[in-house]
Amino acid sequence: MQAMGQFFSWVKSNEKQILVTLDDLAKKAVEVSEAVVVMLSDLSKDGHHKKIHTLETQADSLVREIFSELNRTFITPLDREDMQRVASKIDDTIDHMDGIASRLHSYKITTPPPHALDIAKELVKATKEVELMTSKLRNIKNPSTMLEHCRKTSAIEHKVDDLYKLAMSELFEGTDAIQIIKLKDIYESLETASDKCVDVADVVEDIVLKYT
């Protein structure tokens, strides 16, 4: 009987750990978004992209840990597929932000592209909303609060879209074709990273509606 109690204690501990690690992954997305803002605020300083890539590598380790735990645990706090989807979508967001840093470095951008810093600051807000909604997956008692985080993420994405359209409109007024191609790629990466945050929100909303 004692052995059975210890077994169920291990199961419950394992369940909790999966969601803790998922929350750690969401926090890593916030770290990466904040690092992108720092990079865009001071492009003259070298090494920003390396720091961001290190954070992205750490995030990959967390994703592997989540998938490994899900494969080893036969009782999970939420549907296995749902947690896999949340982890994958957060990972996509981080990958795209890492791509932004990589492009800024490889294209040798030394001056922040117009509106890029503003978009990056909105990305920080979006990743913080993602972290808030992810942390609440441990105990879905207030679905309206979680859905509000989803709505806020969508509102941020709309603001990013407006900034993106403005940036692209101004960009094509220029005459340097090479620079236009480089900055277009960076703007598109910023906008896609924002879209990925909404993808996380969509999955979380599905989970909330399923369990409440």
Coordinates of N, CA, C and O in Angstrom, one line a residue, residues 41-206:
S41 N 18.3 48.2 -29.7 CA 18.6 49.5 -29.0 C 20.1 49.9 -29.1 O 20.4 51.1 -28.9
D42 N 20.9 48.9 -29.4 CA 22.4 49.2 -29.5 C 23.0 48.2 -30.4 O 23.7 47.3 -30.1
L43 N 22.8 48.4 -31.7 CA 23.3 47.6 -32.8 C 24.8 47.7 -32.9 O 25.5 46.9 -33.6
S44 N 25.4 48.8 -32.3 CA 26.8 49.0 -32.5 C 27.6 48.0 -31.6 O 28.8 47.7 -31.9
K45 N 27.0 47.4 -30.6 CA 27.6 46.4 -29.8 C 27.5 45.0 -30.3 O 26.4 44.6 -30.7
D46 N 28.6 44.3 -30.4 CA 28.7 43.0 -31.0 C 28.3 42.0 -29.9 O 28.5 42.2 -28.7
G47 N 27.9 40.8 -30.3 CA 27.6 39.7 -29.3 C 26.2 39.5 -29.0 O 25.8 38.5 -28.3
H48 N 25.3 40.5 -29.3 CA 23.9 40.3 -29.0 C 23.3 39.0 -29.6 O 22.6 38.3 -28.9
H49 N 23.6 38.8 -30.9 CA 23.1 37.6 -31.5 C 23.5 36.3 -30.9 O 22.8 35.3 -30.9
K50 N 24.7 36.3 -30.4 CA 25.2 35.1 -29.7 C 24.5 34.8 -28.4 O 24.1 33.6 -28.1
K51 N 24.2 35.9 -27.7 CA 23.4 35.7 -26.4 C 22.0 35.2 -26.8 O 21.5 34.2 -26.1
I52 N 21.4 35.7 -27.8 CA 20.1 35.3 -28.2 C 20.1 33.9 -28.6 O 19.2 33.1 -28.3
H53 N 21.1 33.5 -29.4 CA 21.2 32.1 -29.9 C 21.4 31.1 -28.7 O 20.9 30.0 -28.7
T54 N 22.1 31.6 -27.7 CA 22.3 30.7 -26.5 C 21.0 30.5 -25.8 O 20.7 29.4 -25.4
L55 N 20.2 31.6 -25.7 CA 18.9 31.4 -25.1 C 18.0 30.5 -25.9 O 17.2 29.7 -25.4
E56 N 18.1 30.6 -27.2 CA 17.3 29.7 -28.1 C 17.7 28.3 -27.9 O 16.9 27.3 -28.0
T57 N 19.0 28.0 -27.8 CA 19.5 26.7 -27.5 C 19.0 26.1 -26.2 O 18.6 24.9 -26.1
Q58 N 18.9 27.0 -25.2 CA 18.4 26.6 -23.9 C 16.9 26.2 -24.0 O 16.4 25.3 -23.4
A59 N 16.2 27.0 -24.8 CA 14.8 26.8 -25.1 C 14.6 25.4 -25.8 O 13.7 24.6 -25.4
D60 N 15.5 25.1 -26.7 CA 15.4 23.8 -27.4 C 15.5 22.6 -26.4 O 14.9 21.6 -26.5
S61 N 16.4 22.8 -25.4 CA 16.6 21.8 -24.4 C 15.3 21.6 -23.5 O 15.0 20.5 -23.2
L62 N 14.7 22.7 -23.2 CA 13.4 22.6 -22.5 C 12.3 21.9 -23.3 O 11.6 21.1 -22.7
V63 N 12.3 22.2 -24.6 CA 11.3 21.5 -25.5 C 11.6 20.0 -25.5 O 10.6 19.2 -25.3
R64 N 12.8 19.6 -25.6 CA 13.2 18.2 -25.6 C 12.8 17.6 -24.2 O 12.3 16.4 -24.2
E65 N 13.0 18.3 -23.2 CA 12.6 17.8 -21.8 C 11.1 17.6 -21.7 O 10.7 16.6 -21.2
I66 N 10.4 18.6 -22.2 CA 8.9 18.4 -22.2 C 8.4 17.2 -23.0 O 7.6 16.4 -22.5
F67 N 8.9 17.1 -24.2 CA 8.5 15.9 -25.0 C 9.0 14.6 -24.4 O 8.2 13.6 -24.5
S68 N 10.1 14.6 -23.8 CA 10.6 13.4 -23.1 C 9.7 13.0 -21.9 O 9.4 11.8 -21.8
E69 N 9.4 14.0 -21.1 CA 8.5 13.8 -20.0 C 7.1 13.3 -20.4 O 6.5 12.4 -19.8
L70 N 6.6 13.9 -21.5 CA 5.3 13.5 -22.0 C 5.3 12.0 -22.5 O 4.4 11.3 -22.3
N71 N 6.5 11.6 -23.1 CA 6.6 10.3 -23.6 C 6.7 9.2 -22.4 O 6.3 8.1 -22.6
R72 N 7.2 9.7 -21.3 CA 7.5 8.8 -20.2 C 6.3 8.7 -19.2 O 6.2 7.8 -18.4
T73 N 5.4 9.8 -19.3 CA 4.3 9.9 -18.3 C 3.0 9.4 -18.9 O 2.6 10.0 -19.9
F74 N 2.4 8.4 -18.3 CA 1.2 7.9 -18.9 C -0.1 8.7 -18.4 O -1.1 8.6 -19.0
I75 N 0.1 9.4 -17.3 CA -1.0 10.3 -16.8 C -0.5 11.7 -17.0 O 0.5 12.1 -16.3
T76 N -1.1 12.5 -17.8 CA -0.7 13.9 -18.0 C -1.8 14.9 -17.5 O -3.0 14.5 -17.6
P77 N -1.4 16.1 -17.0 CA -2.4 17.0 -16.5 C -3.3 17.5 -17.5 O -4.5 17.9 -17.2
L78 N -2.9 17.6 -18.7 CA -3.8 18.0 -19.9 C -3.5 17.0 -21.0 O -2.6 16.2 -20.9
D79 N -4.3 17.0 -22.0 CA -4.0 16.2 -23.2 C -2.6 16.3 -23.7 O -2.1 17.4 -23.8
R80 N -2.0 15.2 -23.9 CA -0.6 15.1 -24.3 C -0.4 16.0 -25.6 O 0.6 16.8 -25.7
E81 N -1.3 15.8 -26.5 CA -1.2 16.6 -27.8 C -1.3 18.1 -27.6 O -0.6 18.9 -28.2
D82 N -2.1 18.5 -26.6 CA -2.3 19.9 -26.3 C -1.0 20.5 -25.8 O -0.6 21.6 -26.2
M83 N -0.4 19.8 -24.9 CA 0.9 20.3 -24.3 C 2.0 20.3 -25.3 O 2.8 21.2 -25.3
Q84 N 2.0 19.3 -26.2 CA 3.0 19.3 -27.2 C 2.8 20.5 -28.2 O 3.8 21.1 -28.6
R85 N 1.5 20.8 -28.5 CA 1.2 22.0 -29.4 C 1.7 23.3 -28.7 O 2.3 24.1 -29.4
V86 N 1.4 23.5 -27.4 CA 1.8 24.7 -26.8 C 3.3 24.8 -26.8 O 3.9 25.9 -27.1
A87 N 4.0 23.7 -26.5 CA 5.5 23.8 -26.5 C 6.0 24.1 -27.8 O 7.0 24.9 -28.0
S88 N 5.5 23.4 -28.9 CA 6.0 23.6 -30.2 C 5.7 25.1 -30.7 O 6.6 25.7 -31.4
K89 N 4.6 25.6 -30.4 CA 4.3 27.0 -30.8 C 5.1 28.0 -30.1 O 5.6 29.0 -30.7
I90 N 5.4 27.8 -28.8 CA 6.3 28.7 -28.1 C 7.7 28.6 -28.7 O 8.4 29.6 -28.9
D91 N 8.1 27.4 -29.0 CA 9.4 27.2 -29.6 C 9.5 27.9 -31.0 O 10.6 28.4 -31.3
D92 N 8.5 27.8 -31.8 CA 8.4 28.5 -33.0 C 8.6 30.0 -32.9 O 9.4 30.7 -33.6
T93 N 8.0 30.6 -31.8 CA 8.2 32.0 -31.6 C 9.6 32.3 -31.3 O 10.2 33.3 -31.8
I94 N 10.2 31.5 -30.4 CA 11.6 31.7 -30.0 C 12.6 31.6 -31.3 O 13.5 32.4 -31.5
D95 N 12.3 30.6 -32.1 CA 13.1 30.4 -33.3 C 13.1 31.6 -34.2 O 14.1 32.0 -34.8
H96 N 11.9 32.2 -34.4 CA 11.8 33.3 -35.3 C 12.5 34.5 -34.7 O 13.1 35.3 -35.4
M97 N 12.4 34.7 -33.4 CA 13.2 35.8 -32.7 C 14.7 35.6 -32.8 O 15.4 36.6 -33.0
D98 N 15.1 34.4 -32.7 CA 16.5 34.1 -33.0 C 16.9 34.4 -34.4 O 18.0 34.9 -34.7
G99 N 16.0 34.1 -35.3 CA 16.2 34.5 -36.7 C 16.3 36.0 -37.0 O 17.1 36.4 -37.8
I100 N 15.6 36.8 -36.2 CA 15.7 38.2 -36.3 C 17.1 38.7 -35.9 O 17.7 39.4 -36.6
A101 N 17.6 38.2 -34.8 CA 18.9 38.5 -34.3 C 20.0 38.1 -35.3 O 20.9 38.8 -35.6
S102 N 19.8 36.9 -35.9 CA 20.8 36.4 -36.8 C 20.8 37.2 -38.1 O 21.9 37.5 -38.6
R103 N 19.6 37.7 -38.6 CA 19.6 38.5 -39.8 C 20.2 39.9 -39.5 O 20.9 40.4 -40.3
L104 N 19.9 40.5 -38.4 CA 20.5 41.8 -38.0 C 22.0 41.7 -38.0 O 22.7 42.6 -38.5
H105 N 22.5 40.6 -37.5 CA 24.0 40.4 -37.5 C 24.5 40.1 -38.9 O 25.5 40.8 -39.3
S106 N 24.0 39.2 -39.6 CA 24.5 38.7 -40.9 C 24.4 39.8 -41.9 O 25.2 39.9 -42.8
Y107 N 23.3 40.6 -41.8 CA 23.1 41.7 -42.8 C 23.9 43.0 -42.4 O 23.9 44.0 -43.1
K108 N 24.6 42.9 -41.3 CA 25.5 44.0 -40.8 C 24.6 45.3 -40.7 O 25.0 46.4 -41.1
I109 N 23.5 45.2 -40.0 CA 22.6 46.3 -39.8 C 23.2 47.1 -38.6 O 23.3 46.5 -37.5
T110 N 23.5 48.3 -38.7 CA 24.1 49.1 -37.7 C 23.2 50.2 -37.1 O 23.5 50.7 -36.0
T111 N 22.1 50.4 -37.8 CA 21.1 51.4 -37.4 C 19.8 50.7 -37.3 O 19.4 50.0 -38.2
P112 N 19.0 50.9 -36.2 CA 17.7 50.2 -36.1 C 16.8 50.6 -37.2 O 16.6 51.8 -37.5
P113 N 16.3 49.6 -38.0 CA 15.4 49.9 -39.0 C 14.1 50.7 -38.5 O 13.7 50.4 -37.3
P114 N 13.6 51.6 -39.2 CA 12.4 52.4 -38.7 C 11.3 51.4 -38.3 O 11.0 50.5 -39.0
H115 N 10.8 51.7 -37.1 CA 9.7 51.0 -36.5 C 10.0 49.6 -36.0 O 9.2 48.9 -35.3
A116 N 11.2 49.1 -36.3 CA 11.6 47.7 -35.8 C 11.7 47.6 -34.3 O 11.2 46.7 -33.7
L117 N 12.2 48.7 -33.6 CA 12.3 48.7 -32.2 C 10.9 48.7 -31.6 O 10.6 48.0 -30.6
D118 N 10.0 49.5 -32.2 CA 8.6 49.5 -31.7 C 7.9 48.2 -31.8 O 7.2 47.7 -30.9
I119 N 8.2 47.5 -32.9 CA 7.6 46.2 -33.1 C 8.2 45.2 -32.1 O 7.4 44.4 -31.5
A120 N 9.5 45.3 -31.9 CA 10.1 44.4 -30.9 C 9.6 44.6 -29.5 O 9.4 43.6 -28.7
K121 N 9.3 45.8 -29.1 CA 8.7 46.1 -27.8 C 7.3 45.5 -27.7 O 6.9 45.0 -26.6
E122 N 6.6 45.5 -28.8 CA 5.3 44.9 -28.8 C 5.4 43.3 -28.7 O 4.6 42.7 -28.0
L123 N 6.5 42.8 -29.2 CA 6.8 41.4 -29.1 C 7.0 41.0 -27.6 O 6.6 39.9 -27.2
V124 N 7.7 41.9 -26.9 CA 7.9 41.6 -25.5 C 6.5 41.5 -24.8 O 6.3 40.6 -24.0
K125 N 5.7 42.5 -25.1 CA 4.3 42.4 -24.5 C 3.6 41.1 -24.8 O 2.9 40.5 -24.0
A126 N 3.7 40.7 -26.1 CA 3.1 39.5 -26.5 C 3.6 38.2 -25.8 O 2.9 37.4 -25.4
T127 N 4.9 38.2 -25.7 CA 5.5 37.0 -25.0 C 5.2 37.0 -23.5 O 5.0 35.9 -22.9
K128 N 5.0 38.1 -22.9 CA 4.6 38.2 -21.5 C 3.2 37.7 -21.4 O 2.9 37.0 -20.4
E129 N 2.3 38.0 -22.3 CA 1.0 37.5 -22.3 C 1.0 35.9 -22.4 O 0.3 35.2 -21.8
V130 N 1.9 35.5 -23.3 CA 2.0 34.0 -23.5 C 2.5 33.4 -22.2 O 2.0 32.3 -21.8
E131 N 3.4 34.0 -21.5 CA 3.9 33.4 -20.3 C 2.8 33.4 -19.2 O 2.7 32.4 -18.5
L132 N 2.0 34.5 -19.2 CA 0.9 34.5 -18.2 C -0.1 33.4 -18.4 O -0.5 32.7 -17.5
M133 N -0.5 33.3 -19.7 CA -1.5 32.2 -20.0 C -0.9 30.8 -19.8 O -1.7 29.9 -19.3
T134 N 0.3 30.6 -20.1 CA 1.0 29.3 -19.9 C 1.1 29.0 -18.4 O 0.8 27.8 -18.0
S135 N 1.4 29.9 -17.6 CA 1.5 29.7 -16.2 C 0.2 29.3 -15.5 O 0.2 28.5 -14.6
K136 N -0.9 29.7 -16.1 CA -2.2 29.4 -15.6 C -2.7 28.1 -16.0 O -3.8 27.6 -15.6
L137 N -2.0 27.4 -16.9 CA -2.4 26.1 -17.3 C -2.4 25.1 -16.2 O -3.0 24.0 -16.2
R138 N -1.6 25.4 -15.1 CA -1.4 24.5 -14.0 C -2.8 24.3 -13.3 O -3.0 23.3 -12.6
N139 N -3.6 25.4 -13.3 CA -4.8 25.3 -12.6 C -5.9 26.2 -13.3 O -6.0 27.4 -13.0
I140 N -6.6 25.6 -14.2 CA -7.5 26.4 -15.0 C -8.8 26.6 -14.2 O -9.8 25.8 -14.3
K141 N -8.8 27.6 -13.3 CA -10.0 27.9 -12.5 C -10.7 29.1 -12.9 O -11.9 29.3 -12.6
N142 N -10.0 30.0 -13.6 CA -10.6 31.2 -14.1 C -10.4 31.4 -15.6 O -9.5 32.1 -16.0
P143 N -11.3 30.7 -16.3 CA -11.1 30.7 -17.8 C -11.2 32.1 -18.4 O -10.5 32.4 -19.4
S144 N -12.0 33.0 -17.8 CA -12.1 34.3 -18.4 C -10.8 35.1 -18.3 O -10.5 35.8 -19.3
T145 N -10.0 34.9 -17.3 CA -8.7 35.5 -17.2 C -7.8 35.0 -18.3 O -7.1 35.8 -18.9
M146 N -7.8 33.7 -18.5 CA -6.9 33.1 -19.5 C -7.3 33.6 -20.9 O -6.5 33.9 -21.7
L147 N -8.6 33.6 -21.1 CA -9.1 34.1 -22.4 C -8.8 35.6 -22.7 O -8.5 36.0 -23.8
E148 N -8.7 36.3 -21.6 CA -8.4 37.7 -21.7 C -6.9 37.9 -22.2 O -6.6 38.8 -23.0
H149 N -6.1 37.0 -21.7 CA -4.7 37.0 -22.1 C -4.6 36.7 -23.6 O -3.8 37.3 -24.4
C150 N -5.4 35.8 -24.0 CA -5.5 35.4 -25.5 C -5.9 36.6 -26.3 O -5.4 36.9 -27.4
R151 N -6.9 37.3 -25.8 CA -7.5 38.5 -26.5 C -6.4 39.6 -26.6 O -6.2 40.3 -27.7
K152 N -5.7 39.8 -25.5 CA -4.6 40.8 -25.5 C -3.5 40.5 -26.5 O -3.0 41.4 -27.1
T153 N -3.2 39.2 -26.6 CA -2.2 38.8 -27.6 C -2.6 39.1 -29.0 O -1.8 39.6 -29.8
S154 N -3.9 38.9 -29.3 CA -4.4 39.2 -30.6 C -4.4 40.7 -30.9 O -4.1 41.1 -32.0
A155 N -4.7 41.5 -29.8 CA -4.7 42.9 -30.0 C -3.3 43.4 -30.2 O -3.1 44.4 -31.1
I156 N -2.3 42.8 -29.6 CA -0.9 43.2 -29.8 C -0.5 42.9 -31.2 O 0.2 43.7 -31.9
E157 N -1.0 41.7 -31.7 CA -0.6 41.3 -33.1 C -1.2 42.3 -34.1 O -0.6 42.6 -35.1
H158 N -2.4 42.8 -33.8 CA -3.0 43.8 -34.7 C -2.2 45.1 -34.8 O -2.0 45.7 -35.8
K159 N -1.6 45.5 -33.6 CA -0.8 46.7 -33.5 C 0.5 46.4 -34.3 O 1.0 47.3 -35.0
V160 N 1.1 45.2 -34.2 CA 2.3 44.9 -34.9 C 2.0 44.9 -36.4 O 2.8 45.4 -37.2
D161 N 0.9 44.4 -36.8 CA 0.5 44.4 -38.2 C 0.5 45.9 -38.8 O 1.0 46.1 -39.9
D162 N -0.1 46.8 -38.0 CA -0.1 48.2 -38.4 C 1.3 48.8 -38.5 O 1.6 49.5 -39.5
L163 N 2.1 48.5 -37.6 CA 3.5 49.0 -37.6 C 4.3 48.3 -38.8 O 5.1 49.0 -39.5
Y164 N 4.0 47.1 -39.0 CA 4.6 46.4 -40.1 C 4.2 47.0 -41.5 O 5.1 47.2 -42.3
K165 N 3.0 47.2 -41.6 CA 2.5 47.9 -42.9 C 3.1 49.2 -43.1 O 3.5 49.6 -44.2
L166 N 3.2 50.0 -42.0 CA 3.8 51.3 -42.1 C 5.3 51.2 -42.5 O 5.7 52.0 -43.3
A167 N 6.0 50.3 -41.8 CA 7.4 50.1 -42.1 C 7.6 49.7 -43.5 O 8.5 50.2 -44.2
M168 N 6.8 48.8 -44.0 CA 7.0 48.3 -45.4 C 6.6 49.4 -46.4 O 7.3 49.6 -47.5
S169 N 5.6 50.2 -46.1 CA 5.3 51.3 -47.0 C 6.4 52.3 -47.1 O 6.7 52.8 -48.2
E170 N 7.0 52.7 -46.0 CA 8.1 53.6 -46.0 C 9.4 53.0 -46.7 O 10.1 53.7 -47.4
L171 N 9.5 51.7 -46.4 CA 10.7 51.0 -47.0 C 10.8 51.1 -48.5 O 11.8 51.4 -49.1
F172 N 9.6 50.9 -49.1 CA 9.6 50.8 -50.6 C 9.6 52.2 -51.2 O 9.6 52.4 -52.5
E173 N 9.7 53.3 -50.4 CA 10.0 54.6 -50.9 C 11.5 54.8 -51.2 O 11.9 55.8 -51.8
G174 N 12.3 53.9 -50.7 CA 13.8 54.0 -50.8 C 14.2 53.5 -52.2 O 13.4 53.0 -53.0
T175 N 15.5 53.7 -52.5 CA 16.0 53.4 -53.8 C 17.1 52.3 -53.7 O 17.6 51.8 -54.8
D176 N 17.6 52.0 -52.5 CA 18.7 51.0 -52.3 C 18.0 49.6 -52.3 O 17.5 49.2 -51.3
A177 N 18.1 48.9 -53.4 CA 17.4 47.6 -53.6 C 17.9 46.6 -52.6 O 17.1 45.8 -52.0
I178 N 19.3 46.5 -52.4 CA 19.8 45.5 -51.5 C 19.3 45.8 -50.1 O 18.9 44.9 -49.3
Q179 N 19.3 47.1 -49.7 CA 18.9 47.4 -48.3 C 17.4 47.1 -48.1 O 17.0 46.6 -47.1
I180 N 16.7 47.3 -49.2 CA 15.2 47.0 -49.1 C 15.0 45.5 -48.9 O 14.1 45.2 -48.1
I181 N 15.7 44.7 -49.6 CA 15.6 43.3 -49.5 C 16.0 42.8 -48.0 O 15.2 42.0 -47.4
K182 N 17.0 43.4 -47.5 CA 17.5 43.0 -46.1 C 16.4 43.4 -45.1 O 16.0 42.6 -44.3
L183 N 16.0 44.7 -45.2 CA 15.0 45.2 -44.2 C 13.7 44.5 -44.3 O 13.0 44.2 -43.3
K184 N 13.3 44.2 -45.5 CA 12.0 43.5 -45.7 C 12.0 42.1 -45.0 O 11.1 41.7 -44.4
D185 N 13.2 41.4 -45.1 CA 13.3 40.2 -44.5 C 13.2 40.3 -43.0 O 12.6 39.5 -42.3
I186 N 13.8 41.3 -42.4 CA 13.8 41.6 -41.0 C 12.4 41.9 -40.5 O 11.9 41.4 -39.5
Y187 N 11.7 42.8 -41.2 CA 10.4 43.2 -40.9 C 9.4 41.9 -40.9 O 8.6 41.8 -40.0
E188 N 9.6 41.1 -41.9 CA 8.7 39.9 -42.0 C 9.0 39.0 -40.9 O 8.0 38.3 -40.4
S189 N 10.2 38.9 -40.5 CA 10.6 38.0 -39.3 C 9.9 38.5 -38.0 O 9.4 37.7 -37.2
L190 N 10.0 39.8 -37.9 CA 9.4 40.4 -36.7 C 7.8 40.2 -36.7 O 7.3 39.8 -35.6
E191 N 7.2 40.3 -37.8 CA 5.8 40.2 -37.9 C 5.4 38.7 -37.7 O 4.4 38.4 -37.1
T192 N 6.2 37.8 -38.3 CA 5.9 36.4 -38.1 C 6.1 35.9 -36.7 O 5.3 35.1 -36.2
A193 N 7.0 36.5 -35.9 CA 7.2 36.1 -34.5 C 6.0 36.5 -33.7 O 5.5 35.8 -32.8
S194 N 5.4 37.7 -34.1 CA 4.1 38.1 -33.5 C 3.0 37.1 -33.8 O 2.2 36.8 -32.9
D195 N 2.9 36.7 -35.0 CA 1.9 35.7 -35.4 C 2.0 34.4 -34.6 O 1.0 33.8 -34.3
K196 N 3.3 34.0 -34.3 CA 3.5 32.8 -33.6 C 3.0 32.9 -32.2 O 2.5 31.9 -31.6
C197 N 3.0 34.1 -31.6 CA 2.5 34.3 -30.2 C 1.0 34.1 -30.3 O 0.4 33.5 -29.3
V198 N 0.3 34.6 -31.3 CA -1.1 34.4 -31.5 C -1.4 32.9 -31.7 O -2.4 32.4 -31.2
D199 N -0.5 32.1 -32.3 CA -0.7 30.7 -32.5 C -0.7 30.0 -31.1 O -1.5 29.1 -30.9
V200 N 0.1 30.5 -30.2 CA 0.1 29.9 -28.8 C -1.2 30.2 -28.2 O -1.8 29.4 -27.6
A201 N -1.6 31.5 -28.3 CA -2.9 31.9 -27.7 C -4.1 31.1 -28.2 O -5.0 30.7 -27.5
D202 N -4.0 30.8 -29.5 CA -5.1 30.0 -30.1 C -5.2 28.6 -29.5 O -6.3 28.0 -29.3
V203 N -4.0 28.0 -29.3 CA -4.0 26.6 -28.7 C -4.5 26.7 -27.3 O -5.2 25.8 -26.8
V204 N -4.0 27.7 -26.5 CA -4.4 27.9 -25.1 C -5.9 28.1 -25.0 O -6.6 27.5 -24.2
E205 N -6.5 28.9 -25.9 CA -7.9 29.1 -26.0 C -8.7 27.8 -26.2 O -9.7 27.5 -25.6
D206 N -8.1 27.0 -27.1 CA -8.7 25.6 -27.4 C -8.7 24.8 -26.1 O -9.7 24.1 -25.8

